Amino acid sequence: MKDLSHVILDLVQNSISADADQVSIEVFKSKKQNLLSVCITDNGKGMNEQEVKKSTDPYYTTRTTRDIGLGLPLIKMMAKQADGDFKINSKPQNGTCVYFSFALEHWDCPPVGDLAATFISFFVLQQDITISLKVDNGSESFELSNQEIYDELSADQITKQWVLDWVKELIEDNIMKILREG
Amino acid sequence: MSKKIKSLEDLRKLRQEKEKLTSPREGDNIQVIIGMGTCGIAAGARDVMLTLLDEINRHNLKVNVTQTGCIGMCEKEPLLDVVVPGEGRITYGKVTQDVVKQIVSQHLANGQIVKQNVVGKIEE
Ligand code: FES
């Protein structure tokens, strides 16, 4: 995965495969704290202890198709390499929370990437699910959910160019700005 | 007033303007399904999807875009299926942003299959 926006896309797909209908993504970035962190919480079916272990083991595959992507072991490795942390909290029937972080100043800290593109792909493909994206830089924050935008539109307008352009601009002007200033 | 409330108001206004414009031709929708498993994402499925949306809008077509998870064909990702009502289902592989432009202008707009990228075909 090239950057965090791709990692986030992959993890939210995991949440959806786990039958979540609510997923929240939080990105925190602060130069002052030398920290970049991502936390993804869902209300999906969750995992037991053994499944959690397996999900972060890169050598675990039982079949050619994967429920849980290669994402988690990779992210764990990325976080470790950049002096960060990696945690999964999950219980059967209780959803899953994945947290990972990086030292912002570290050479191996990955770029955030195009969060607008990632959000727009959820916006178009995941209309039955509530997906919220929150960013915070320690002094300013902004939160956006796909459902609050659908409320303003009719169903056949969602994929129109003027809507996609508007969402993109909203993210550029707010979310990306906060991350640049963090 | 927070920025977001102001923006949502802008969206409402924008909608009123746009609703006066004509909408694309109706009919049975073509369906496009994009593979969004880990491999698909790593191979660039997200940006292929954004190009797909741009091109659909540029050609003023009515298309339903949905996703599927992993189907066990990593090496052929990004994968994209086109279902034209009455004509079965075509699976395309190694769909780059250039290929998706071809698929929209040839297959979706003109009914011509982009042969060199077909990896599977299911008759109806
Ligand atoms: S993740 Fe590669 S084929 Fe499914």
PDB file of C-alpha atoms and ligand atoms in Angstrom:
ATOM      1  CA  MET A   1       0.000   0.000   0.000  1.00  0.00           C
ATOM      2  CA  LYS A   2       1.413   3.308  -1.095  1.00  0.00           C
ATOM      3  CA  ASP A   3       0.002   5.568   1.593  1.00  0.00           C
ATOM      4  CA  LEU A   4      -2.480   5.830   4.470  1.00  0.00           C
ATOM      5  CA  SER A   5      -5.432   6.628   2.252  1.00  0.00           C
ATOM      6  CA  HIS A   6      -5.011   3.176   0.633  1.00  0.00           C
ATOM      7  CA  VAL A   7      -4.481   1.479   4.002  1.00  0.00           C
ATOM      8  CA  ILE A   8      -7.676   3.088   5.291  1.00  0.00           C
ATOM      9  CA  LEU A   9      -9.603   1.979   2.207  1.00  0.00           C
ATOM     10  CA  ASP A  10      -8.433  -1.591   2.753  1.00  0.00           C
ATOM     11  CA  LEU A  11      -9.291  -1.605   6.468  1.00  0.00           C
ATOM     12  CA  VAL A  12     -12.761  -0.205   5.908  1.00  0.00           C
ATOM     13  CA  GLN A  13     -13.322  -2.996   3.379  1.00  0.00           C
ATOM     14  CA  ASN A  14     -12.442  -5.437   6.194  1.00  0.00           C
ATOM     15  CA  SER A  15     -15.043  -3.774   8.406  1.00  0.00           C
ATOM     16  CA  ILE A  16     -17.634  -4.131   5.675  1.00  0.00           C
ATOM     17  CA  SER A  17     -16.779  -7.824   5.186  1.00  0.00           C
ATOM     18  CA  ALA A  18     -17.360  -8.147   8.936  1.00  0.00           C
ATOM     19  CA  ASP A  19     -20.932  -6.879   8.396  1.00  0.00           C
ATOM     20  CA  ALA A  20     -20.398  -3.459   9.951  1.00  0.00           C
ATOM     21  CA  ASP A  21     -22.916  -0.764   9.064  1.00  0.00           C
ATOM     22  CA  GLN A  22     -21.070   1.962  10.920  1.00  0.00           C
ATOM     23  CA  VAL A  23     -17.408   2.727  10.506  1.00  0.00           C
ATOM     24  CA  SER A  24     -15.582   5.698  11.906  1.00  0.00           C
ATOM     25  CA  ILE A  25     -12.145   6.787  10.783  1.00  0.00           C
ATOM     26  CA  GLU A  26     -10.083   9.200  12.845  1.00  0.00           C
ATOM     27  CA  VAL A  27      -6.807  10.665  11.716  1.00  0.00           C
ATOM     28  CA  PHE A  28      -4.698  12.650  14.138  1.00  0.00           C
ATOM     29  CA  LYS A  29      -1.610  14.550  13.081  1.00  0.00           C
ATOM     30  CA  SER A  30       0.512  16.842  15.199  1.00  0.00           C
ATOM     31  CA  LYS A  31       4.052  18.056  14.650  1.00  0.00           C
ATOM     32  CA  LYS A  32       4.181  19.214  18.248  1.00  0.00           C
ATOM     33  CA  GLN A  33       3.509  15.680  19.479  1.00  0.00           C
ATOM     34  CA  ASN A  34       5.528  14.087  16.672  1.00  0.00           C
ATOM     35  CA  LEU A  35       2.545  11.849  16.000  1.00  0.00           C
ATOM     36  CA  LEU A  36       0.456  10.633  13.112  1.00  0.00           C
ATOM     37  CA  SER A  37      -2.228   8.156  14.111  1.00  0.00           C
ATOM     38  CA  VAL A  38      -5.234   6.437  12.595  1.00  0.00           C
ATOM     39  CA  CYS A  39      -8.058   4.767  14.442  1.00  0.00           C
ATOM     40  CA  ILE A  40     -10.775   2.799  12.670  1.00  0.00           C
ATOM     41  CA  THR A  41     -13.744   1.612  14.699  1.00  0.00           C
ATOM     42  CA  ASP A  42     -16.593  -0.506  13.404  1.00  0.00           C
ATOM     43  CA  ASN A  43     -19.704  -2.224  14.739  1.00  0.00           C
ATOM     44  CA  GLY A  44     -19.122  -5.422  12.772  1.00  0.00           C
ATOM     45  CA  LYS A  45     -19.122  -8.978  14.035  1.00  0.00           C
ATOM     46  CA  GLY A  46     -15.747  -8.699  15.723  1.00  0.00           C
ATOM     47  CA  MET A  47     -13.124 -11.377  16.329  1.00  0.00           C
ATOM     48  CA  ASN A  48     -12.126 -13.645  19.186  1.00  0.00           C
ATOM     49  CA  GLU A  49      -8.597 -13.676  20.559  1.00  0.00           C
ATOM     50  CA  GLN A  50      -7.384 -16.343  18.182  1.00  0.00           C
ATOM     51  CA  GLU A  51      -8.843 -14.635  15.145  1.00  0.00           C
ATOM     52  CA  VAL A  52      -7.195 -11.384  16.179  1.00  0.00           C
ATOM     53  CA  LYS A  53      -3.840 -13.160  16.344  1.00  0.00           C
ATOM     54  CA  LYS A  54      -4.332 -14.757  12.965  1.00  0.00           C
ATOM     55  CA  SER A  55      -5.407 -11.505  11.378  1.00  0.00           C
ATOM     56  CA  THR A  56      -2.016  -9.936  12.037  1.00  0.00           C
ATOM     57  CA  ASP A  57       0.027 -13.009  11.081  1.00  0.00           C
ATOM     58  CA  PRO A  58       1.366 -12.597   7.553  1.00  0.00           C
ATOM     59  CA  TYR A  59       1.808 -16.358   7.096  1.00  0.00           C
ATOM     60  CA  TYR A  60      -1.747 -17.259   7.851  1.00  0.00           C
ATOM     61  CA  THR A  61      -3.766 -18.171   4.784  1.00  0.00           C
ATOM     62  CA  THR A  62      -6.307 -20.957   4.558  1.00  0.00           C
ATOM     63  CA  ARG A  63      -7.577 -20.341   1.073  1.00  0.00           C
ATOM     64  CA  THR A  64      -6.910 -18.272  -1.971  1.00  0.00           C
ATOM     65  CA  THR A  65      -9.683 -15.798  -1.260  1.00  0.00           C
ATOM     66  CA  ARG A  66      -9.211 -13.713   1.836  1.00  0.00           C
ATOM     67  CA  ASP A  67     -11.785 -12.275   4.189  1.00  0.00           C
ATOM     68  CA  ILE A  68      -9.181 -10.269   5.949  1.00  0.00           C
ATOM     69  CA  GLY A  69      -6.789  -8.575   3.629  1.00  0.00           C
ATOM     70  CA  LEU A  70      -3.051  -8.613   3.805  1.00  0.00           C
ATOM     71  CA  GLY A  71      -3.552  -5.173   5.250  1.00  0.00           C
ATOM     72  CA  LEU A  72      -3.122  -5.749   8.981  1.00  0.00           C
ATOM     73  CA  PRO A  73       0.293  -7.486   9.149  1.00  0.00           C
ATOM     74  CA  LEU A  74       1.605  -4.927   6.716  1.00  0.00           C
ATOM     75  CA  ILE A  75       0.367  -1.993   8.744  1.00  0.00           C
ATOM     76  CA  LYS A  76       1.764  -3.477  11.916  1.00  0.00           C
ATOM     77  CA  MET A  77       5.146  -3.680  10.250  1.00  0.00           C
ATOM     78  CA  MET A  78       4.904  -0.137   8.880  1.00  0.00           C
ATOM     79  CA  ALA A  79       4.049   1.222  12.331  1.00  0.00           C
ATOM     80  CA  LYS A  80       6.900  -0.651  14.047  1.00  0.00           C
ATOM     81  CA  GLN A  81       9.367   0.610  11.451  1.00  0.00           C
ATOM     82  CA  ALA A  82       8.391   4.209  12.066  1.00  0.00           C
ATOM     83  CA  ASP A  83       8.575   4.097  15.878  1.00  0.00           C
ATOM     84  CA  GLY A  84       4.838   3.792  16.183  1.00  0.00           C
ATOM     85  CA  ASP A  85       2.254   1.575  17.790  1.00  0.00           C
ATOM     86  CA  PHE A  86      -0.232  -0.983  16.560  1.00  0.00           C
ATOM     87  CA  LYS A  87      -3.259  -2.249  18.483  1.00  0.00           C
ATOM     88  CA  ILE A  88      -6.387  -4.193  17.745  1.00  0.00           C
ATOM     89  CA  ASN A  89      -9.286  -4.344  20.119  1.00  0.00           C
ATOM     90  CA  SER A  90     -12.006  -6.740  19.185  1.00  0.00           C
ATOM     91  CA  LYS A  91     -14.616  -8.944  20.745  1.00  0.00           C
ATOM     92  CA  PRO A  92     -17.131 -11.234  19.065  1.00  0.00           C
ATOM     93  CA  GLN A  93     -20.399  -9.307  18.526  1.00  0.00           C
ATOM     94  CA  ASN A  94     -18.698  -6.142  19.682  1.00  0.00           C
ATOM     95  CA  GLY A  95     -17.009  -4.673  16.682  1.00  0.00           C
ATOM     96  CA  THR A  96     -13.367  -4.040  16.019  1.00  0.00           C
ATOM     97  CA  CYS A  97     -11.100  -1.119  16.654  1.00  0.00           C
ATOM     98  CA  VAL A  98      -7.771  -0.880  14.867  1.00  0.00           C
ATOM     99  CA  TYR A  99      -5.281   1.765  15.984  1.00  0.00           C
ATOM    100  CA  PHE A 100      -1.872   2.470  14.516  1.00  0.00           C
ATOM    101  CA  SER A 101       0.553   5.331  14.707  1.00  0.00           C
ATOM    102  CA  PHE A 102       3.865   6.621  13.453  1.00  0.00           C
ATOM    103  CA  ALA A 103       6.476   9.075  14.659  1.00  0.00           C
ATOM    104  CA  LEU A 104       5.763  11.938  12.294  1.00  0.00           C
ATOM    105  CA  GLU A 105       9.402  12.927  11.960  1.00  0.00           C
ATOM    106  CA  HIS A 106      10.520   9.385  11.232  1.00  0.00           C
ATOM    107  CA  TRP A 107      12.045   8.655   7.849  1.00  0.00           C
ATOM    108  CA  ASP A 108       9.597   5.754   7.353  1.00  0.00           C
ATOM    109  CA  CYS A 109       6.441   7.617   8.319  1.00  0.00           C
ATOM    110  CA  PRO A 110       4.098   7.073   5.348  1.00  0.00           C
ATOM    111  CA  PRO A 111       2.361   9.963   3.580  1.00  0.00           C
ATOM    112  CA  VAL A 112      -1.362  10.437   4.219  1.00  0.00           C
ATOM    113  CA  GLY A 113      -2.210  10.326   0.506  1.00  0.00           C
ATOM    114  CA  ASP A 114      -5.436  11.225  -1.196  1.00  0.00           C
ATOM    115  CA  LEU A 115      -8.114  10.962   1.490  1.00  0.00           C
ATOM    116  CA  ALA A 116     -10.618  12.671  -0.792  1.00  0.00           C
ATOM    117  CA  ALA A 117     -10.321   9.823  -3.314  1.00  0.00           C
ATOM    118  CA  THR A 118     -10.759   7.239  -0.564  1.00  0.00           C
ATOM    119  CA  PHE A 119     -13.794   9.023   0.894  1.00  0.00           C
ATOM    120  CA  ILE A 120     -15.372   9.427  -2.541  1.00  0.00           C
ATOM    121  CA  SER A 121     -15.034   5.733  -3.250  1.00  0.00           C
ATOM    122  CA  PHE A 122     -16.929   4.984  -0.008  1.00  0.00           C
ATOM    123  CA  PHE A 123     -19.388   7.720  -0.836  1.00  0.00           C
ATOM    124  CA  VAL A 124     -20.270   6.026  -4.126  1.00  0.00           C
ATOM    125  CA  LEU A 125     -19.915   2.350  -3.193  1.00  0.00           C
ATOM    126  CA  GLN A 126     -21.078   2.194   0.436  1.00  0.00           C
ATOM    127  CA  GLN A 127     -24.372   3.998   0.484  1.00  0.00           C
ATOM    128  CA  ASP A 128     -25.929   1.554   2.975  1.00  0.00           C
ATOM    129  CA  ILE A 129     -23.202   2.088   5.520  1.00  0.00           C
ATOM    130  CA  THR A 130     -22.469   5.111   7.678  1.00  0.00           C
ATOM    131  CA  ILE A 131     -18.867   6.094   7.223  1.00  0.00           C
ATOM    132  CA  SER A 132     -17.477   9.074   9.054  1.00  0.00           C
ATOM    133  CA  LEU A 133     -14.080  10.643   8.635  1.00  0.00           C
ATOM    134  CA  LYS A 134     -12.620  12.871  11.317  1.00  0.00           C
ATOM    135  CA  VAL A 135      -9.316  14.675  11.301  1.00  0.00           C
ATOM    136  CA  ASP A 136      -7.685  16.497  14.150  1.00  0.00           C
ATOM    137  CA  ASN A 137      -4.380  18.350  14.401  1.00  0.00           C
ATOM    138  CA  GLY A 138      -4.471  19.119  18.102  1.00  0.00           C
ATOM    139  CA  SER A 139      -5.956  22.578  17.667  1.00  0.00           C
ATOM    140  CA  GLU A 140      -8.539  22.134  14.920  1.00  0.00           C
ATOM    141  CA  SER A 141     -10.768  19.272  13.810  1.00  0.00           C
ATOM    142  CA  PHE A 142     -13.316  18.477  11.135  1.00  0.00           C
ATOM    143  CA  GLU A 143     -15.753  15.598  10.744  1.00  0.00           C
ATOM    144  CA  LEU A 144     -17.688  14.439   7.727  1.00  0.00           C
ATOM    145  CA  SER A 145     -20.102  11.572   7.207  1.00  0.00           C
ATOM    146  CA  ASN A 146     -21.432  10.183   3.928  1.00  0.00           C
ATOM    147  CA  GLN A 147     -25.004  10.023   5.276  1.00  0.00           C
ATOM    148  CA  GLU A 148     -25.235  13.730   6.037  1.00  0.00           C
ATOM    149  CA  ILE A 149     -24.408  14.443   2.392  1.00  0.00           C
ATOM    150  CA  TYR A 150     -26.933  11.913   1.015  1.00  0.00           C
ATOM    151  CA  ASP A 151     -29.596  13.684   3.060  1.00  0.00           C
ATOM    152  CA  GLU A 152     -29.217  16.680   0.757  1.00  0.00           C
ATOM    153  CA  LEU A 153     -29.489  14.683  -2.463  1.00  0.00           C
ATOM    154  CA  SER A 154     -31.754  12.365  -4.397  1.00  0.00           C
ATOM    155  CA  ALA A 155     -30.424   8.849  -4.996  1.00  0.00           C
ATOM    156  CA  ASP A 156     -29.627   9.360  -8.678  1.00  0.00           C
ATOM    157  CA  GLN A 157     -27.599  12.501  -7.952  1.00  0.00           C
ATOM    158  CA  ILE A 158     -24.991  10.811  -5.788  1.00  0.00           C
ATOM    159  CA  THR A 159     -22.630   9.934  -8.633  1.00  0.00           C
ATOM    160  CA  LYS A 160     -23.088  13.175 -10.581  1.00  0.00           C
ATOM    161  CA  GLN A 161     -19.938  15.086 -11.371  1.00  0.00           C
ATOM    162  CA  TRP A 162     -21.057  18.258  -9.590  1.00  0.00           C
ATOM    163  CA  VAL A 163     -21.651  16.272  -6.381  1.00  0.00           C
ATOM    164  CA  LEU A 164     -18.299  14.465  -6.580  1.00  0.00           C
ATOM    165  CA  ASP A 165     -16.553  17.768  -7.269  1.00  0.00           C
ATOM    166  CA  TRP A 166     -18.278  19.360  -4.311  1.00  0.00           C
ATOM    167  CA  VAL A 167     -17.259  16.554  -1.938  1.00  0.00           C
ATOM    168  CA  LYS A 168     -13.702  16.704  -3.196  1.00  0.00           C
ATOM    169  CA  GLU A 169     -13.546  20.426  -2.621  1.00  0.00           C
ATOM    170  CA  LEU A 170     -15.029  20.131   0.865  1.00  0.00           C
ATOM    171  CA  ILE A 171     -12.314  17.647   1.782  1.00  0.00           C
ATOM    172  CA  GLU A 172      -9.529  19.695   0.205  1.00  0.00           C
ATOM    173  CA  ASP A 173     -10.653  22.877   1.954  1.00  0.00           C
ATOM    174  CA  ASN A 174     -11.119  21.341   5.375  1.00  0.00           C
ATOM    175  CA  ILE A 175      -9.672  17.903   5.977  1.00  0.00           C
ATOM    176  CA  MET A 176      -6.504  18.291   3.925  1.00  0.00           C
ATOM    177  CA  LYS A 177      -5.972  21.802   5.244  1.00  0.00           C
ATOM    178  CA  ILE A 178      -6.098  20.602   8.837  1.00  0.00           C
ATOM    179  CA  LEU A 179      -3.623  17.840   8.026  1.00  0.00           C
ATOM    180  CA  ARG A 180      -1.257  20.263   6.309  1.00  0.00           C
ATOM    181  CA  GLU A 181      -1.325  22.539   9.309  1.00  0.00           C
ATOM    182  CA  GLY A 182      -0.957  19.749  11.864  1.00  0.00           C
TER     183      GLY A 182
ATOM    184  CA  MET B   1     -22.061  28.971  11.925  1.00  0.00           C
ATOM    185  CA  SER B   2     -19.727  26.096  11.265  1.00  0.00           C
ATOM    186  CA  LYS B   3     -18.105  25.669   7.879  1.00  0.00           C
ATOM    187  CA  LYS B   4     -19.827  22.408   7.240  1.00  0.00           C
ATOM    188  CA  ILE B   5     -23.343  23.753   7.702  1.00  0.00           C
ATOM    189  CA  LYS B   6     -22.460  26.525   5.328  1.00  0.00           C
ATOM    190  CA  SER B   7     -21.121  23.995   2.826  1.00  0.00           C
ATOM    191  CA  LEU B   8     -24.217  21.838   3.050  1.00  0.00           C
ATOM    192  CA  GLU B   9     -26.260  24.940   2.294  1.00  0.00           C
ATOM    193  CA  ASP B  10     -24.136  25.507  -0.789  1.00  0.00           C
ATOM    194  CA  LEU B  11     -24.842  21.945  -1.835  1.00  0.00           C
ATOM    195  CA  ARG B  12     -28.579  22.540  -1.498  1.00  0.00           C
ATOM    196  CA  LYS B  13     -28.313  25.619  -3.718  1.00  0.00           C
ATOM    197  CA  LEU B  14     -26.197  23.754  -6.216  1.00  0.00           C
ATOM    198  CA  ARG B  15     -28.827  21.039  -6.343  1.00  0.00           C
ATOM    199  CA  GLN B  16     -31.583  23.515  -7.166  1.00  0.00           C
ATOM    200  CA  GLU B  17     -29.540  24.832 -10.067  1.00  0.00           C
ATOM    201  CA  LYS B  18     -28.632  21.408 -11.386  1.00  0.00           C
ATOM    202  CA  GLU B  19     -32.127  20.028 -11.213  1.00  0.00           C
ATOM    203  CA  LYS B  20     -33.143  22.346 -14.023  1.00  0.00           C
ATOM    204  CA  LEU B  21     -30.686  20.614 -16.335  1.00  0.00           C
ATOM    205  CA  THR B  22     -31.700  17.603 -18.432  1.00  0.00           C
ATOM    206  CA  SER B  23     -30.835  14.186 -17.122  1.00  0.00           C
ATOM    207  CA  PRO B  24     -29.277  11.324 -19.100  1.00  0.00           C
ATOM    208  CA  ARG B  25     -31.342   8.960 -21.187  1.00  0.00           C
ATOM    209  CA  GLU B  26     -33.359   6.455 -19.201  1.00  0.00           C
ATOM    210  CA  GLY B  27     -33.586   2.711 -19.748  1.00  0.00           C
ATOM    211  CA  ASP B  28     -32.311  -0.435 -18.143  1.00  0.00           C
ATOM    212  CA  ASN B  29     -29.107   0.470 -16.407  1.00  0.00           C
ATOM    213  CA  ILE B  30     -25.779  -1.019 -17.275  1.00  0.00           C
ATOM    214  CA  GLN B  31     -24.012  -2.307 -14.198  1.00  0.00           C
ATOM    215  CA  VAL B  32     -20.291  -2.035 -13.512  1.00  0.00           C
ATOM    216  CA  ILE B  33     -18.768  -3.980 -10.639  1.00  0.00           C
ATOM    217  CA  ILE B  34     -15.290  -3.199  -9.421  1.00  0.00           C
ATOM    218  CA  GLY B  35     -13.065  -5.497  -7.338  1.00  0.00           C
ATOM    219  CA  MET B  36     -12.167  -3.807  -4.072  1.00  0.00           C
ATOM    220  CA  GLY B  37     -10.297  -6.570  -2.268  1.00  0.00           C
ATOM    221  CA  THR B  38      -6.809  -5.955  -0.907  1.00  0.00           C
ATOM    222  CA  CYS B  39      -5.161  -6.844  -4.226  1.00  0.00           C
ATOM    223  CA  GLY B  40      -7.538  -4.687  -6.173  1.00  0.00           C
ATOM    224  CA  ILE B  41      -6.830  -1.707  -3.939  1.00  0.00           C
ATOM    225  CA  ALA B  42      -3.072  -2.316  -4.087  1.00  0.00           C
ATOM    226  CA  ALA B  43      -3.280  -2.543  -7.876  1.00  0.00           C
ATOM    227  CA  GLY B  44      -5.036   0.820  -8.118  1.00  0.00           C
ATOM    228  CA  ALA B  45      -8.765  -0.032  -8.096  1.00  0.00           C
ATOM    229  CA  ARG B  46      -9.673   3.152  -6.255  1.00  0.00           C
ATOM    230  CA  ASP B  47      -8.304   5.517  -8.864  1.00  0.00           C
ATOM    231  CA  VAL B  48      -9.662   3.335 -11.665  1.00  0.00           C
ATOM    232  CA  MET B  49     -13.063   3.754 -10.060  1.00  0.00           C
ATOM    233  CA  LEU B  50     -12.712   7.528  -9.914  1.00  0.00           C
ATOM    234  CA  THR B  51     -11.733   7.627 -13.587  1.00  0.00           C
ATOM    235  CA  LEU B  52     -14.706   5.379 -14.338  1.00  0.00           C
ATOM    236  CA  LEU B  53     -17.062   7.870 -12.656  1.00  0.00           C
ATOM    237  CA  ASP B  54     -15.501  10.805 -14.531  1.00  0.00           C
ATOM    238  CA  GLU B  55     -15.886   9.047 -17.857  1.00  0.00           C
ATOM    239  CA  ILE B  56     -19.470   7.948 -17.165  1.00  0.00           C
ATOM    240  CA  ASN B  57     -20.348  11.555 -16.406  1.00  0.00           C
ATOM    241  CA  ARG B  58     -18.451  12.837 -19.416  1.00  0.00           C
ATOM    242  CA  HIS B  59     -20.434  10.534 -21.712  1.00  0.00           C
ATOM    243  CA  ASN B  60     -23.625  11.352 -19.823  1.00  0.00           C
ATOM    244  CA  LEU B  61     -24.440   7.671 -19.259  1.00  0.00           C
ATOM    245  CA  LYS B  62     -26.611   6.084 -16.628  1.00  0.00           C
ATOM    246  CA  VAL B  63     -24.638   3.297 -14.983  1.00  0.00           C
ATOM    247  CA  ASN B  64     -24.862   1.571 -11.619  1.00  0.00           C
ATOM    248  CA  VAL B  65     -21.443   1.226 -10.042  1.00  0.00           C
ATOM    249  CA  THR B  66     -21.016  -1.340  -7.277  1.00  0.00           C
ATOM    250  CA  GLN B  67     -18.152  -3.284  -5.755  1.00  0.00           C
ATOM    251  CA  THR B  68     -17.192  -6.839  -4.998  1.00  0.00           C
ATOM    252  CA  GLY B  69     -14.550  -8.236  -2.645  1.00  0.00           C
ATOM    253  CA  CYS B  70     -11.786 -10.636  -3.448  1.00  0.00           C
ATOM    254  CA  ILE B  71     -12.452 -13.328  -6.057  1.00  0.00           C
ATOM    255  CA  GLY B  72      -9.036 -14.997  -5.974  1.00  0.00           C
ATOM    256  CA  MET B  73      -7.495 -13.533  -9.111  1.00  0.00           C
ATOM    257  CA  CYS B  74      -4.820 -11.296  -7.619  1.00  0.00           C
ATOM    258  CA  GLU B  75      -2.594 -11.335 -10.653  1.00  0.00           C
ATOM    259  CA  LYS B  76      -5.315  -9.915 -12.891  1.00  0.00           C
ATOM    260  CA  GLU B  77      -6.315  -6.993 -10.673  1.00  0.00           C
ATOM    261  CA  PRO B  78      -7.719  -4.399 -11.020  1.00  0.00           C
ATOM    262  CA  LEU B  79     -10.782  -6.361 -12.139  1.00  0.00           C
ATOM    263  CA  LEU B  80     -13.961  -4.861 -13.452  1.00  0.00           C
ATOM    264  CA  ASP B  81     -17.187  -6.524 -14.624  1.00  0.00           C
ATOM    265  CA  VAL B  82     -19.653  -5.029 -17.048  1.00  0.00           C
ATOM    266  CA  VAL B  83     -23.213  -6.318 -17.101  1.00  0.00           C
ATOM    267  CA  VAL B  84     -25.332  -5.068 -19.985  1.00  0.00           C
ATOM    268  CA  PRO B  85     -28.968  -6.124 -19.523  1.00  0.00           C
ATOM    269  CA  GLY B  86     -29.756  -8.915 -21.992  1.00  0.00           C
ATOM    270  CA  GLU B  87     -26.109  -9.461 -22.912  1.00  0.00           C
ATOM    271  CA  GLY B  88     -24.481 -11.330 -20.035  1.00  0.00           C
ATOM    272  CA  ARG B  89     -21.446 -10.378 -18.077  1.00  0.00           C
ATOM    273  CA  ILE B  90     -17.923  -9.552 -19.202  1.00  0.00           C
ATOM    274  CA  THR B  91     -14.993  -9.567 -16.765  1.00  0.00           C
ATOM    275  CA  TYR B  92     -12.077  -7.308 -17.601  1.00  0.00           C
ATOM    276  CA  GLY B  93      -8.630  -7.645 -16.016  1.00  0.00           C
ATOM    277  CA  LYS B  94      -5.598  -5.400 -15.654  1.00  0.00           C
ATOM    278  CA  VAL B  95      -7.860  -2.399 -15.931  1.00  0.00           C
ATOM    279  CA  THR B  96      -5.670   0.695 -15.789  1.00  0.00           C
ATOM    280  CA  GLN B  97      -7.053   4.214 -15.986  1.00  0.00           C
ATOM    281  CA  ASP B  98      -6.457   4.181 -19.768  1.00  0.00           C
ATOM    282  CA  VAL B  99      -8.234   0.860 -20.155  1.00  0.00           C
ATOM    283  CA  VAL B 100     -11.237   2.063 -18.181  1.00  0.00           C
ATOM    284  CA  LYS B 101     -11.540   5.041 -20.521  1.00  0.00           C
ATOM    285  CA  GLN B 102     -11.697   2.607 -23.442  1.00  0.00           C
ATOM    286  CA  ILE B 103     -14.253   0.440 -21.672  1.00  0.00           C
ATOM    287  CA  VAL B 104     -16.544   3.420 -21.131  1.00  0.00           C
ATOM    288  CA  SER B 105     -16.299   4.871 -24.617  1.00  0.00           C
ATOM    289  CA  GLN B 106     -16.355   1.536 -26.485  1.00  0.00           C
ATOM    290  CA  HIS B 107     -18.340  -0.894 -24.348  1.00  0.00           C
ATOM    291  CA  LEU B 108     -20.657   1.208 -22.213  1.00  0.00           C
ATOM    292  CA  ALA B 109     -21.384   3.905 -24.763  1.00  0.00           C
ATOM    293  CA  ASN B 110     -21.224   1.842 -27.971  1.00  0.00           C
ATOM    294  CA  GLY B 111     -21.676  -1.825 -27.074  1.00  0.00           C
ATOM    295  CA  GLN B 112     -18.225  -2.864 -28.349  1.00  0.00           C
ATOM    296  CA  ILE B 113     -16.273  -5.178 -26.059  1.00  0.00           C
ATOM    297  CA  VAL B 114     -12.643  -4.191 -25.400  1.00  0.00           C
ATOM    298  CA  LYS B 115     -11.293  -7.609 -26.396  1.00  0.00           C
ATOM    299  CA  GLN B 116      -7.675  -7.411 -25.275  1.00  0.00           C
ATOM    300  CA  ASN B 117      -8.630  -7.021 -21.598  1.00  0.00           C
ATOM    301  CA  VAL B 118     -11.387  -9.631 -21.346  1.00  0.00           C
ATOM    302  CA  VAL B 119     -10.581 -12.381 -18.831  1.00  0.00           C
ATOM    303  CA  GLY B 120     -13.995 -13.998 -18.610  1.00  0.00           C
ATOM    304  CA  LYS B 121     -17.458 -14.039 -20.058  1.00  0.00           C
ATOM    305  CA  ILE B 122     -20.742 -15.317 -18.670  1.00  0.00           C
ATOM    306  CA  GLU B 123     -23.594 -15.602 -21.167  1.00  0.00           C
ATOM    307  CA  GLU B 124     -27.010 -14.672 -19.864  1.00  0.00           C
TER     308      GLU B 124
HETATM  309  S1  FES C   1      -6.770 -10.495  -2.232  1.00  0.00           S
HETATM  310 FE1  FES C   1      -5.758 -11.130  -3.956  1.00  0.00          FE
HETATM  311  S2  FES C   1      -7.063 -12.394  -5.039  1.00  0.00           S
HETATM  312 FE2  FES C   1      -8.085 -11.692  -3.312  1.00  0.00          FE
END
